[in-house]
Coordinates of C-alpha atoms and ligand atoms in Angstrom, one line a residue:
M1 CA 0.0 0.0 0.0
K2 CA 2.8 2.4 0.8
E3 CA 4.4 1.4 -2.5
V4 CA 1.2 2.3 -4.3
I5 CA 1.1 5.7 -2.7
L6 CA 4.8 6.3 -3.3
K7 CA 4.3 5.6 -7.0
L8 CA 1.3 7.9 -7.2
I9 CA 3.2 10.8 -5.7
E10 CA 6.3 10.2 -7.7
K11 CA 4.3 10.3 -10.9
E12 CA 2.6 13.5 -9.9
L13 CA 5.8 15.3 -8.8
K14 CA 7.7 14.6 -12.0
G15 CA 11.1 14.5 -10.6
K16 CA 10.8 17.4 -8.1
L17 CA 11.7 15.0 -5.3
K18 CA 13.6 11.7 -5.7
K19 CA 11.7 8.4 -4.9
E20 CA 13.8 7.8 -1.8
E21 CA 13.1 11.3 -0.6
I22 CA 9.4 10.8 -1.0
E23 CA 9.6 7.4 0.7
K24 CA 11.3 9.0 3.7
L25 CA 8.6 11.7 3.9
I26 CA 5.6 9.5 3.9
E27 CA 4.3 9.0 7.5
I28 CA 1.6 7.3 9.4
P29 CA -0.8 9.8 11.0
P30 CA -1.2 9.7 14.7
S31 CA -4.9 8.7 14.4
D32 CA -6.7 6.4 11.9
K33 CA -9.3 9.1 11.5
M34 CA -6.7 11.3 9.8
G35 CA -5.9 8.7 7.3
D36 CA -3.6 5.6 7.0
Y37 CA -0.7 7.4 5.3
S38 CA 0.2 10.9 4.9
F39 CA 2.5 13.0 2.8
P40 CA 3.7 16.3 4.2
C41 CA 4.2 19.0 1.6
F42 CA 6.6 21.2 3.5
S43 CA 9.8 20.3 1.6
L44 CA 7.9 20.8 -1.7
A45 CA 6.8 24.2 -0.5
K46 CA 10.4 25.3 -0.3
I47 CA 11.1 24.1 -3.9
E48 CA 7.9 25.5 -5.4
K49 CA 7.8 28.6 -3.3
K50 CA 4.1 28.0 -2.6
S51 CA 2.4 27.4 0.7
P52 CA 2.2 23.7 1.8
L53 CA -1.5 24.1 2.2
L54 CA -1.9 25.0 -1.4
I55 CA 0.4 22.3 -2.6
A56 CA -1.6 19.6 -0.7
E57 CA -4.8 20.9 -2.2
E58 CA -3.4 20.9 -5.7
L59 CA -2.1 17.4 -5.3
K60 CA -5.4 16.2 -4.1
E61 CA -7.1 17.6 -7.2
K62 CA -4.6 16.2 -9.6
I63 CA -4.1 12.7 -8.3
Q64 CA -6.3 10.0 -9.9
L65 CA -7.2 7.5 -7.3
P66 CA -6.4 3.8 -8.0
I67 CA -8.6 1.1 -6.7
E68 CA -6.3 0.6 -3.6
I69 CA -7.0 4.1 -2.3
S70 CA -10.5 5.0 -1.3
N71 CA -10.1 8.6 -0.5
T72 CA -7.7 11.5 0.1
D73 CA -7.9 14.6 2.2
A74 CA -5.7 17.8 2.2
K75 CA -5.2 19.2 5.7
A76 CA -2.8 21.6 7.2
G77 CA -0.1 21.0 4.5
Y78 CA -0.5 17.3 4.5
L79 CA -2.1 15.1 1.9
N80 CA -3.7 12.2 3.8
F81 CA -4.6 8.9 2.1
F82 CA -7.3 6.5 3.1
V83 CA -6.6 3.0 2.1
N84 CA -9.2 0.7 0.6
K85 CA -9.6 -1.6 3.6
K86 CA -11.3 -4.5 1.9
M87 CA -8.6 -4.5 -0.7
L88 CA -5.8 -4.3 1.9
A89 CA -7.4 -7.1 3.9
K90 CA -7.6 -9.4 0.8
K91 CA -4.1 -8.6 -0.3
I92 CA -2.4 -8.9 3.0
L93 CA -4.1 -12.1 4.1
E94 CA -3.3 -13.8 0.9
K95 CA 0.3 -12.7 1.2
I96 CA 0.8 -13.8 4.7
I97 CA -0.9 -17.2 4.3
K98 CA 1.0 -17.9 1.1
E99 CA 4.4 -16.7 2.4
N100 CA 3.9 -18.0 5.9
K101 CA 7.3 -18.3 7.5
N102 CA 8.9 -16.2 4.8
F103 CA 6.5 -13.3 5.3
G104 CA 8.6 -10.2 6.0
K105 CA 11.9 -11.6 4.9
T106 CA 14.2 -9.5 2.8
N107 CA 17.3 -10.4 0.9
I108 CA 19.4 -7.3 1.7
G109 CA 22.0 -9.6 3.2
K110 CA 22.3 -11.9 0.2
N111 CA 25.8 -13.4 -0.1
K112 CA 27.0 -11.4 2.9
T113 CA 28.1 -12.6 6.3
I114 CA 27.6 -11.2 9.7
V115 CA 29.6 -12.4 12.7
I116 CA 28.1 -12.1 16.1
D117 CA 30.4 -12.5 19.2
M118 CA 27.9 -13.4 21.9
S119 CA 27.4 -15.1 25.3
S120 CA 31.1 -15.5 26.0
P121 CA 31.2 -16.5 29.6
N122 CA 34.4 -16.9 31.6
I123 CA 35.7 -20.3 32.4
A124 CA 35.8 -21.4 36.0
K125 CA 33.5 -18.6 37.0
P126 CA 29.7 -18.6 37.3
F127 CA 27.8 -18.0 34.0
G128 CA 26.9 -14.4 34.8
I129 CA 23.7 -12.5 34.4
G130 CA 25.4 -10.3 31.9
H131 CA 26.3 -13.3 29.8
L132 CA 22.6 -14.3 29.9
R133 CA 21.7 -11.0 28.4
S134 CA 24.3 -11.3 25.8
T135 CA 23.1 -14.8 24.9
I136 CA 19.4 -13.8 24.6
I137 CA 19.9 -10.5 22.8
G138 CA 22.7 -11.9 20.6
N139 CA 20.6 -14.9 19.6
S140 CA 17.6 -12.7 18.6
I141 CA 19.9 -10.3 16.6
A142 CA 21.3 -13.3 14.8
N143 CA 17.7 -14.4 13.9
I144 CA 16.8 -10.9 12.7
C145 CA 19.9 -10.8 10.5
M146 CA 19.2 -14.2 9.0
Y147 CA 15.6 -13.1 8.3
N148 CA 17.1 -10.3 6.3
G149 CA 19.1 -12.8 4.2
F150 CA 22.5 -12.7 5.9
K151 CA 24.6 -15.7 6.6
V152 CA 25.2 -15.5 10.3
I153 CA 28.1 -16.9 12.3
K154 CA 27.5 -17.0 16.0
I155 CA 30.7 -17.2 18.0
N156 CA 30.9 -18.0 21.7
Y157 CA 34.2 -16.4 22.7
L158 CA 35.0 -17.9 26.0
G159 CA 37.1 -16.1 28.6
D160 CA 39.6 -18.9 29.0
W161 CA 42.9 -17.0 29.2
G162 CA 44.5 -14.4 31.4
T163 CA 46.2 -13.9 34.8
Q164 CA 43.2 -15.0 36.7
F165 CA 44.0 -18.6 35.7
G166 CA 47.4 -18.2 37.4
K167 CA 45.5 -17.2 40.5
L168 CA 43.2 -20.1 40.2
I169 CA 46.0 -22.6 39.9
V170 CA 47.7 -21.2 43.0
G171 CA 44.3 -21.2 44.9
Y172 CA 43.4 -24.7 43.7
K173 CA 46.8 -26.1 44.8
K174 CA 46.1 -24.8 48.3
F175 CA 42.3 -25.2 48.7
G176 CA 41.2 -27.4 45.9
N177 CA 39.6 -30.8 46.2
A178 CA 39.2 -33.2 43.3
S179 CA 36.0 -34.8 44.3
Q180 CA 34.3 -31.5 45.0
L181 CA 35.6 -30.2 41.7
K182 CA 33.9 -33.1 39.9
K183 CA 30.6 -32.7 41.8
D184 CA 30.1 -29.0 41.2
P185 CA 33.0 -27.6 39.3
I186 CA 31.9 -24.0 38.9
K187 CA 30.8 -23.5 42.5
H188 CA 34.0 -25.2 43.7
L189 CA 36.3 -23.2 41.5
Y190 CA 34.5 -20.1 42.4
E191 CA 34.9 -20.8 46.1
V192 CA 38.6 -21.5 45.6
Y193 CA 39.1 -18.3 43.7
V194 CA 37.3 -16.2 46.3
K195 CA 39.0 -17.9 49.2
A196 CA 42.4 -17.4 47.7
N197 CA 41.9 -13.8 47.1
K198 CA 40.4 -13.1 50.4
E199 CA 43.0 -15.1 52.4
S200 CA 45.9 -13.4 50.7
Q201 CA 44.3 -10.1 51.5
S202 CA 43.4 -10.7 55.1
Q203 CA 46.7 -12.3 55.8
Q204 CA 48.4 -9.3 54.4
A205 CA 46.3 -7.1 56.7
E206 CA 47.2 -9.3 59.7
R207 CA 50.8 -9.3 58.9
D208 CA 50.8 -5.6 58.4
S209 CA 49.3 -5.0 61.8
L210 CA 51.6 -7.6 63.5
S211 CA 54.6 -6.1 61.9
L212 CA 53.7 -2.7 63.3
Q213 CA 53.7 -4.1 66.8
M214 CA 56.6 -6.4 66.3
G215 CA 59.2 -4.3 68.1
T216 CA 57.3 -4.3 71.4
N217 CA 56.0 -7.9 71.6
K218 CA 58.1 -10.9 71.0
N219 CA 55.0 -13.1 70.8
N220 CA 53.9 -11.4 67.7
H221 CA 57.1 -12.5 66.0
N222 CA 56.2 -16.1 66.5
K223 CA 52.7 -15.5 65.4
L224 CA 53.9 -13.9 62.3
Q225 CA 56.1 -16.9 61.6
S226 CA 53.2 -19.2 62.2
I227 CA 51.0 -17.7 59.5
K228 CA 51.6 -20.1 56.7
P229 CA 49.3 -18.6 54.2
I230 CA 48.5 -19.5 50.6
C231 CA 51.6 -17.4 50.0
S232 CA 53.4 -15.3 52.5
N233 CA 51.5 -12.2 51.5
K234 CA 49.3 -10.6 48.9
E235 CA 52.3 -9.5 46.9
D236 CA 53.8 -13.0 46.8
Y237 CA 50.4 -14.5 45.9
E238 CA 50.1 -12.1 43.0
Q239 CA 53.6 -12.8 41.9
E240 CA 53.1 -16.6 42.1
A241 CA 49.9 -16.2 40.1
R242 CA 51.7 -14.3 37.5
D243 CA 54.4 -16.9 37.3
W244 CA 51.8 -19.6 36.8
F245 CA 50.1 -17.7 34.1
K246 CA 53.5 -17.2 32.4
K247 CA 54.0 -21.0 32.7
L248 CA 50.6 -21.5 31.1
E249 CA 51.5 -19.1 28.2
N250 CA 54.7 -21.0 27.7
G251 CA 53.0 -24.3 27.5
D252 CA 54.1 -25.8 30.9
K253 CA 52.7 -29.3 31.2
E254 CA 51.4 -29.0 34.8
A255 CA 49.9 -25.6 34.3
L256 CA 48.2 -26.8 31.1
K257 CA 46.8 -29.9 32.9
F258 CA 45.1 -27.7 35.5
W259 CA 43.8 -25.3 33.0
K260 CA 42.4 -28.0 30.7
T261 CA 40.5 -29.7 33.5
F262 CA 39.0 -26.4 34.6
K263 CA 38.0 -25.6 31.1
E264 CA 36.5 -29.0 30.3
L265 CA 34.4 -29.1 33.5
S266 CA 33.2 -25.5 33.0
L267 CA 32.2 -26.2 29.5
K268 CA 30.1 -29.1 30.6
E269 CA 28.3 -26.9 33.0
F270 CA 27.7 -24.2 30.4
E271 CA 26.4 -26.8 28.0
K272 CA 23.6 -27.6 30.4
I273 CA 22.6 -24.0 30.4
Y274 CA 22.7 -23.6 26.7
K275 CA 20.6 -26.8 26.4
L276 CA 17.9 -25.3 28.7
L277 CA 18.0 -22.1 26.8
N278 CA 18.0 -23.9 23.5
I279 CA 20.9 -21.9 22.1
Q280 CA 23.4 -23.1 19.6
F281 CA 26.6 -21.6 18.3
N282 CA 28.4 -22.0 15.0
V283 CA 31.8 -21.6 16.6
I284 CA 32.9 -22.1 20.2
S285 CA 36.3 -20.6 20.6
G286 CA 38.0 -18.6 23.3
E287 CA 40.8 -16.2 24.1
S288 CA 43.2 -19.1 24.6
F289 CA 43.0 -19.8 20.9
Y290 CA 45.0 -16.7 20.2
N291 CA 47.8 -17.5 22.6
T292 CA 50.2 -18.4 19.8
K293 CA 48.9 -15.8 17.3
M294 CA 49.4 -12.7 19.4
E295 CA 53.1 -12.4 18.6
N296 CA 52.2 -11.6 15.0
T297 CA 49.9 -8.8 16.1
I298 CA 52.6 -7.4 18.3
Q299 CA 55.2 -7.5 15.5
E300 CA 52.7 -5.9 13.1
L301 CA 52.0 -3.1 15.6
K302 CA 55.7 -2.5 16.0
K303 CA 56.3 -2.5 12.2
K304 CA 53.5 0.0 11.8
N305 CA 55.1 2.2 14.4
L306 CA 52.1 2.1 16.7
L307 CA 53.7 0.5 19.8
I308 CA 55.4 2.7 22.3
E309 CA 57.2 1.5 25.4
S310 CA 56.0 2.8 28.7
Q311 CA 57.8 1.6 31.9
G312 CA 58.8 -1.6 30.2
A313 CA 55.3 -2.4 28.9
F314 CA 54.0 -1.8 25.4
V315 CA 51.0 0.4 24.7
V316 CA 49.2 2.1 21.8
D317 CA 48.8 5.8 22.5
L318 CA 45.1 6.8 21.8
E319 CA 45.2 10.0 23.9
K320 CA 44.5 12.0 20.7
Y321 CA 41.2 10.2 20.3
N322 CA 40.3 10.6 24.0
L323 CA 40.7 6.9 24.5
G324 CA 43.7 6.8 26.7
Y325 CA 46.3 4.1 26.3
C326 CA 45.6 0.6 25.0
L327 CA 47.8 -1.8 26.9
I328 CA 49.1 -4.5 24.6
Q329 CA 51.9 -6.3 26.5
K330 CA 52.8 -6.1 30.2
T331 CA 56.3 -5.7 31.6
D332 CA 56.7 -9.4 32.1
G333 CA 55.7 -10.1 28.5
A334 CA 52.1 -11.2 29.3
T335 CA 49.4 -10.3 26.9
L336 CA 46.0 -8.7 27.6
Y337 CA 42.3 -8.9 26.8
A338 CA 42.7 -6.2 24.2
T339 CA 45.7 -8.0 22.5
R340 CA 43.5 -11.0 22.1
D341 CA 40.5 -9.1 20.8
I342 CA 42.7 -7.3 18.2
T343 CA 44.2 -10.6 17.1
A344 CA 40.8 -12.4 17.0
A345 CA 39.2 -9.6 14.8
I346 CA 42.0 -10.0 12.2
D347 CA 41.7 -13.7 12.3
R348 CA 37.9 -13.7 11.9
H349 CA 38.1 -11.2 9.1
N350 CA 40.5 -13.5 7.2
K351 CA 38.2 -16.5 7.9
F352 CA 34.8 -15.1 7.3
K353 CA 35.2 -11.9 5.2
F354 CA 32.4 -10.5 7.2
E355 CA 30.2 -7.5 6.2
K356 CA 29.8 -6.6 9.8
M357 CA 30.9 -8.0 13.1
I358 CA 28.7 -7.4 16.1
Y359 CA 30.0 -7.7 19.7
E360 CA 27.0 -8.2 22.1
V361 CA 28.7 -7.2 25.4
G362 CA 27.7 -5.1 28.4
S363 CA 28.1 -1.4 28.2
E364 CA 30.8 -1.4 30.9
Q365 CA 33.2 -2.6 28.2
K366 CA 32.6 0.3 25.9
L367 CA 36.1 1.8 26.4
H368 CA 37.7 -1.6 25.7
F369 CA 35.9 -1.9 22.3
N370 CA 36.5 1.6 21.3
Q371 CA 40.2 1.1 21.9
V372 CA 40.2 -2.2 20.0
F373 CA 38.3 -0.7 17.1
K374 CA 40.6 2.3 17.0
V375 CA 43.8 0.3 17.1
L376 CA 42.5 -1.9 14.2
E377 CA 41.7 1.3 12.2
L378 CA 45.2 2.7 12.9
M379 CA 46.7 -0.6 11.7
G380 CA 45.0 0.3 8.4
Y381 CA 42.2 -2.2 8.4
K382 CA 39.4 -0.5 6.5
W383 CA 36.8 -3.1 7.8
A384 CA 37.3 -1.8 11.3
E385 CA 34.5 0.6 10.5
N386 CA 32.2 -2.4 10.3
L387 CA 32.8 -3.5 13.9
I388 CA 29.9 -2.8 16.2
H389 CA 29.7 -2.9 19.9
V390 CA 26.0 -3.7 20.5
E391 CA 25.8 -2.9 24.2
H392 CA 23.4 -4.0 26.9
G393 CA 22.6 -2.5 30.3
L394 CA 22.6 -4.2 33.7
Y395 CA 20.1 -6.5 35.3
L396 CA 18.8 -4.9 38.5
G397 CA 17.1 -6.7 41.4
E398 CA 13.7 -5.5 42.6
D399 CA 15.6 -3.1 44.9
N400 CA 17.1 -1.5 41.8
K401 CA 20.6 -2.6 42.8
K402 CA 22.9 -4.4 40.4
L403 CA 21.6 -8.0 40.6
A404 CA 24.9 -9.9 40.5
T405 CA 26.2 -8.4 43.6
R406 CA 23.0 -8.1 45.6
K407 CA 23.5 -9.0 49.3
G408 CA 27.0 -9.8 48.3
K409 CA 25.9 -13.1 46.9
T410 CA 26.7 -14.5 43.6
I411 CA 23.7 -15.6 41.6
F412 CA 24.1 -18.9 39.8
M413 CA 22.3 -19.2 36.5
Q414 CA 21.3 -22.8 37.0
D415 CA 19.4 -21.7 40.1
I416 CA 17.6 -19.0 38.3
L417 CA 16.6 -21.3 35.5
D418 CA 15.4 -24.0 37.9
E419 CA 13.4 -21.6 39.9
T420 CA 11.7 -20.2 36.7
I421 CA 10.9 -23.7 35.5
Q422 CA 9.3 -24.5 38.9
L423 CA 7.2 -21.4 38.8
A424 CA 6.0 -22.3 35.3
K425 CA 5.1 -25.8 36.5
K426 CA 3.1 -24.4 39.4
E427 CA 1.2 -22.1 37.1
L428 CA 0.4 -25.0 34.6
E429 CA -0.6 -27.4 37.4
S430 CA -3.1 -24.9 38.7
R431 CA -4.7 -24.7 35.3
Y432 CA -4.6 -28.0 33.6
K433 CA -4.1 -31.7 34.2
L434 CA -1.1 -32.7 32.1
S435 CA 0.9 -35.8 31.7
K436 CA 4.4 -35.6 33.4
K437 CA 6.1 -35.5 30.0
E438 CA 3.9 -32.7 28.7
L439 CA 4.3 -30.8 32.0
E440 CA 8.1 -31.0 31.7
S441 CA 8.3 -29.8 28.1
R442 CA 5.7 -27.1 28.4
S443 CA 7.1 -25.6 31.6
L444 CA 10.5 -25.5 30.0
S445 CA 9.2 -23.6 26.9
I446 CA 7.2 -21.2 29.1
A447 CA 10.2 -20.6 31.4
R448 CA 12.3 -19.8 28.5
A449 CA 9.7 -17.4 27.1
A450 CA 9.4 -15.7 30.4
I451 CA 13.1 -15.1 30.7
F452 CA 13.8 -14.2 27.0
Y453 CA 10.8 -11.9 26.7
G454 CA 11.4 -10.3 30.1
D455 CA 14.7 -9.2 28.7
L456 CA 13.9 -8.5 25.1
K457 CA 10.9 -6.2 25.9
N458 CA 13.4 -3.6 27.1
Y459 CA 15.5 -1.6 24.9
R460 CA 18.8 -3.5 25.2
A461 CA 21.0 -0.6 26.3
N462 CA 18.8 0.2 29.2
D463 CA 19.2 -1.3 32.7
M464 CA 16.3 -3.6 33.5
V465 CA 14.7 -5.1 36.6
F466 CA 15.0 -8.8 36.7
D467 CA 11.7 -9.8 38.2
I468 CA 11.0 -13.4 37.6
E469 CA 7.6 -13.5 39.3
N470 CA 6.4 -10.9 36.9
F471 CA 8.0 -12.4 33.9
I472 CA 6.3 -15.7 34.4
S473 CA 2.8 -14.3 34.6
F474 CA 0.3 -15.4 32.0
N475 CA -1.2 -11.9 31.9
G476 CA 0.3 -8.6 30.9
N477 CA 3.3 -7.7 28.9
T478 CA 5.1 -11.1 29.3
G479 CA 6.4 -14.0 27.2
P480 CA 3.8 -16.5 28.4
Y481 CA 1.0 -14.1 27.5
L482 CA 2.2 -14.0 23.9
Q483 CA 2.5 -17.8 23.9
Y484 CA -1.0 -17.9 25.3
S485 CA -2.4 -15.6 22.5
Y486 CA -0.7 -17.8 19.9
A487 CA -2.2 -21.0 21.4
R488 CA -5.6 -19.4 21.5
A489 CA -5.5 -18.7 17.8
N490 CA -4.4 -22.2 17.2
S491 CA -7.2 -23.7 19.2
I492 CA -9.8 -21.6 17.2
L493 CA -8.4 -22.9 14.0
K494 CA -8.4 -26.5 15.3
K495 CA -12.1 -26.4 16.0
V496 CA -13.0 -26.2 12.3
K497 CA -11.9 -28.5 9.6
K498 CA -9.2 -26.9 7.5
S499 CA -11.3 -24.8 5.2
T500 CA -10.1 -23.7 1.9
A501 CA -13.5 -22.1 1.4
K502 CA -13.6 -18.8 -0.3
Y503 CA -14.6 -15.9 1.9
E504 CA -16.9 -13.1 1.2
L505 CA -16.0 -9.6 2.5
F506 CA -18.6 -7.8 4.5
D507 CA -18.1 -4.4 5.9
L508 CA -15.1 -4.5 8.2
K509 CA -15.4 -3.9 11.9
E510 CA -13.0 -1.5 13.6
Q511 CA -11.2 -4.3 15.4
E512 CA -10.7 -6.2 12.1
I513 CA -9.2 -3.2 10.4
K514 CA -6.9 -2.6 13.3
L515 CA -5.7 -6.2 13.2
I516 CA -5.2 -6.1 9.4
K517 CA -3.2 -2.9 9.6
K518 CA -1.0 -4.3 12.4
L519 CA -0.3 -7.5 10.4
N520 CA 0.6 -5.3 7.5
D521 CA 3.2 -3.5 9.6
F522 CA 5.2 -6.7 10.3
P523 CA 7.7 -6.4 7.4
E524 CA 8.6 -2.8 8.3
T525 CA 9.0 -3.8 12.0
I526 CA 11.5 -6.5 11.0
F527 CA 13.5 -4.1 8.9
K528 CA 13.6 -1.5 11.7
A529 CA 14.7 -4.2 14.1
Y530 CA 17.6 -5.0 11.8
E531 CA 18.6 -1.4 11.2
K532 CA 18.7 -0.6 14.9
L533 CA 19.9 -4.1 15.8
S534 CA 17.1 -4.0 18.4
P535 CA 14.9 -7.0 19.2
S536 CA 12.7 -4.8 21.3
E537 CA 11.1 -3.5 18.1
I538 CA 9.8 -7.0 17.6
S539 CA 8.8 -7.7 21.2
N540 CA 6.8 -4.4 21.4
Y541 CA 5.2 -5.2 18.1
S542 CA 4.3 -8.7 19.2
Y543 CA 2.7 -7.4 22.4
E544 CA 0.6 -4.9 20.6
L545 CA -0.4 -7.4 18.0
S546 CA -1.5 -9.8 20.7
Q547 CA -3.6 -7.1 22.4
I548 CA -5.2 -6.2 19.1
F549 CA -5.9 -9.8 18.4
N550 CA -7.5 -10.3 21.8
E551 CA -9.7 -7.2 21.4
F552 CA -10.8 -8.6 18.0
Y553 CA -11.6 -11.9 19.5
Q554 CA -13.7 -10.4 22.1
E555 CA -15.7 -8.2 19.7
C556 CA -15.9 -10.4 16.7
P557 CA -17.3 -13.9 17.1
V558 CA -15.5 -16.3 14.7
I559 CA -17.1 -19.7 14.6
G560 CA -20.7 -19.6 13.6
S561 CA -20.8 -16.0 12.4
I562 CA -21.6 -15.1 8.8
E563 CA -18.1 -13.7 8.5
Q564 CA -16.7 -17.1 9.7
N565 CA -14.6 -17.8 6.6
F566 CA -13.0 -14.4 6.5
R567 CA -12.4 -14.3 10.2
L568 CA -10.8 -17.7 10.1
K569 CA -8.3 -16.4 7.6
L570 CA -7.6 -13.5 9.8
V571 CA -6.9 -15.7 12.8
E572 CA -4.7 -17.9 10.6
A573 CA -2.7 -14.8 9.4
F574 CA -2.4 -13.7 13.0
R575 CA -1.1 -17.1 14.0
D576 CA 1.5 -17.1 11.3
V577 CA 2.8 -13.7 12.0
M578 CA 2.9 -14.3 15.8
K579 CA 4.9 -17.5 15.2
N580 CA 7.4 -15.6 13.1
S581 CA 7.7 -12.9 15.8
L582 CA 8.2 -15.4 18.6
N583 CA 10.7 -17.4 16.7
L584 CA 12.7 -14.2 16.0
L585 CA 12.8 -13.6 19.7
G586 CA 14.0 -17.1 20.3
I587 CA 10.7 -18.1 22.0
D588 CA 8.8 -21.4 21.1
A589 CA 5.3 -21.0 19.8
I590 CA 3.6 -23.8 21.6
E591 CA 0.4 -25.2 20.2
E592 CA -1.4 -25.6 23.4
M593 CA -1.1 -23.8 26.7
Ligands
LIG601 N1 34.4 -13.0 28.5 C1 34.2 -11.6 28.5 C2 33.5 -11.2 29.8 O1 32.9 -11.9 30.5 C3 33.3 -11.2 27.4 C4 33.9 -11.3 26.0 C5 33.2 -10.5 25.0 N2 33.7 -10.7 23.7 C6 34.9 -10.2 23.3 N3 35.3 -10.4 22.1 N4 35.6 -9.5 24.1 O2 33.7 -10.0 30.3

């Protein structure tokens, strides 16, 4: 319909404005009563040196209305178009039902690849809430890009390298326990890590205070001797940790053995989470993969005169760009997070020749990515301009404090997922009698919908409150509510034998028109979501669509009405579009609820 209007205006203006300019100008009026589309005449007024009111009037007179448009109206410098609703209804329903899961797809990404760096938890540490956001948002962005014809490579870039592994090895040697490690690796490793850090710190404090009093009290001297800490003090602990990481970087057998065990066990735990979330990756790689490749990057940076020495370390000076210094190599030769990201970007561009690479990572890493992108640009990589940090905000608890650190407790993802599944089960059990198998699978789908939608309904860069009780509700702006609307449409369709019957079009009711217009908006919504890399465009659309559908269903009886055949088509079209929307968000459209 927009296309029809575009052509009409283009023909009438005879080149005074370009097609793309006209397209950008066409808007949707704030109320249906003003029209379905409207063309503001203000830019033309400047060209023609006439008042916009007059131009709108003249256009109205000149334009010959095609069958798709039932009326026009010139008002306050706008030319408003009223679409022929019956015609729109017929066209859009046929299109949706015919194209089904392809409805709204574009091929702008044909033969092009987009890489998405997403999820990327850290080995031997709990799967964080930030990683959950990255997983959910990254997955939806990947779906949106695929819907627009791109080949998408989802990379899970594990944090499996860095000085913290030195610390972990030192800690594990002191506090570790093989059987506990097997039983619950992440919790155990996390405890070890925390304990080691804490102990080295508190012992340092105790030593400091004892040393102060040493001169006056001989007993303290013995006490001091008797503290046989993890290392003799914080300094030593840090040094020992650095040494172990150095060993790891140099391929020391014992260090590697520890690291491998930690990695394998952590991966197994992460696998469980991905299985529950139903998330897959094309590549699971990690920082360690670049251990042997960073030397090249360092040499290249040197050759390109970008590295400067600062107190024995090597940095790239980005002060000019207000980005400080990007640390590339420490005094002891150890490499850094940024060194690995620079190396990884070059490697991925060689491998995938990507059109764009998206990093779905929390906004707290903004400076890091700006530095990495700048360094790559300075190295002369033209494609650095196609690197995008798609940032997300924090999860907050109900008390609006950062969730991960609330009450000083660490939140374990597995616990959150289990709790959500239990809540979904309770809700289902209170409503239906289901077999055990059905209960399991439905509650999992619903829990996933609750968590995914609870996140994706927010604009990603904003902080959001993580409120599971609210997310799981079957009413309101929630994932389960959307699933429920879908299932409802499905059950209406199931009640009648699949009818291919032709339908007759009676005068359309307000709710029918609203639903048709909303269905018609789906392709544009997808495109917007792609342009802004923003799944919330789709989640907001889905919620509005569901609401409109439920209003329609309340006002317009389907089965047994004289409009039955037409309304069944409308329900079918709603069901198809809803399924596409849910799938784009990563949510299962379940047939029954
Ligand atoms: N593992 C990192 C963290 O948890 C996130 C990695 C993001 N991706 C990247 N290419 N740096 O903070």
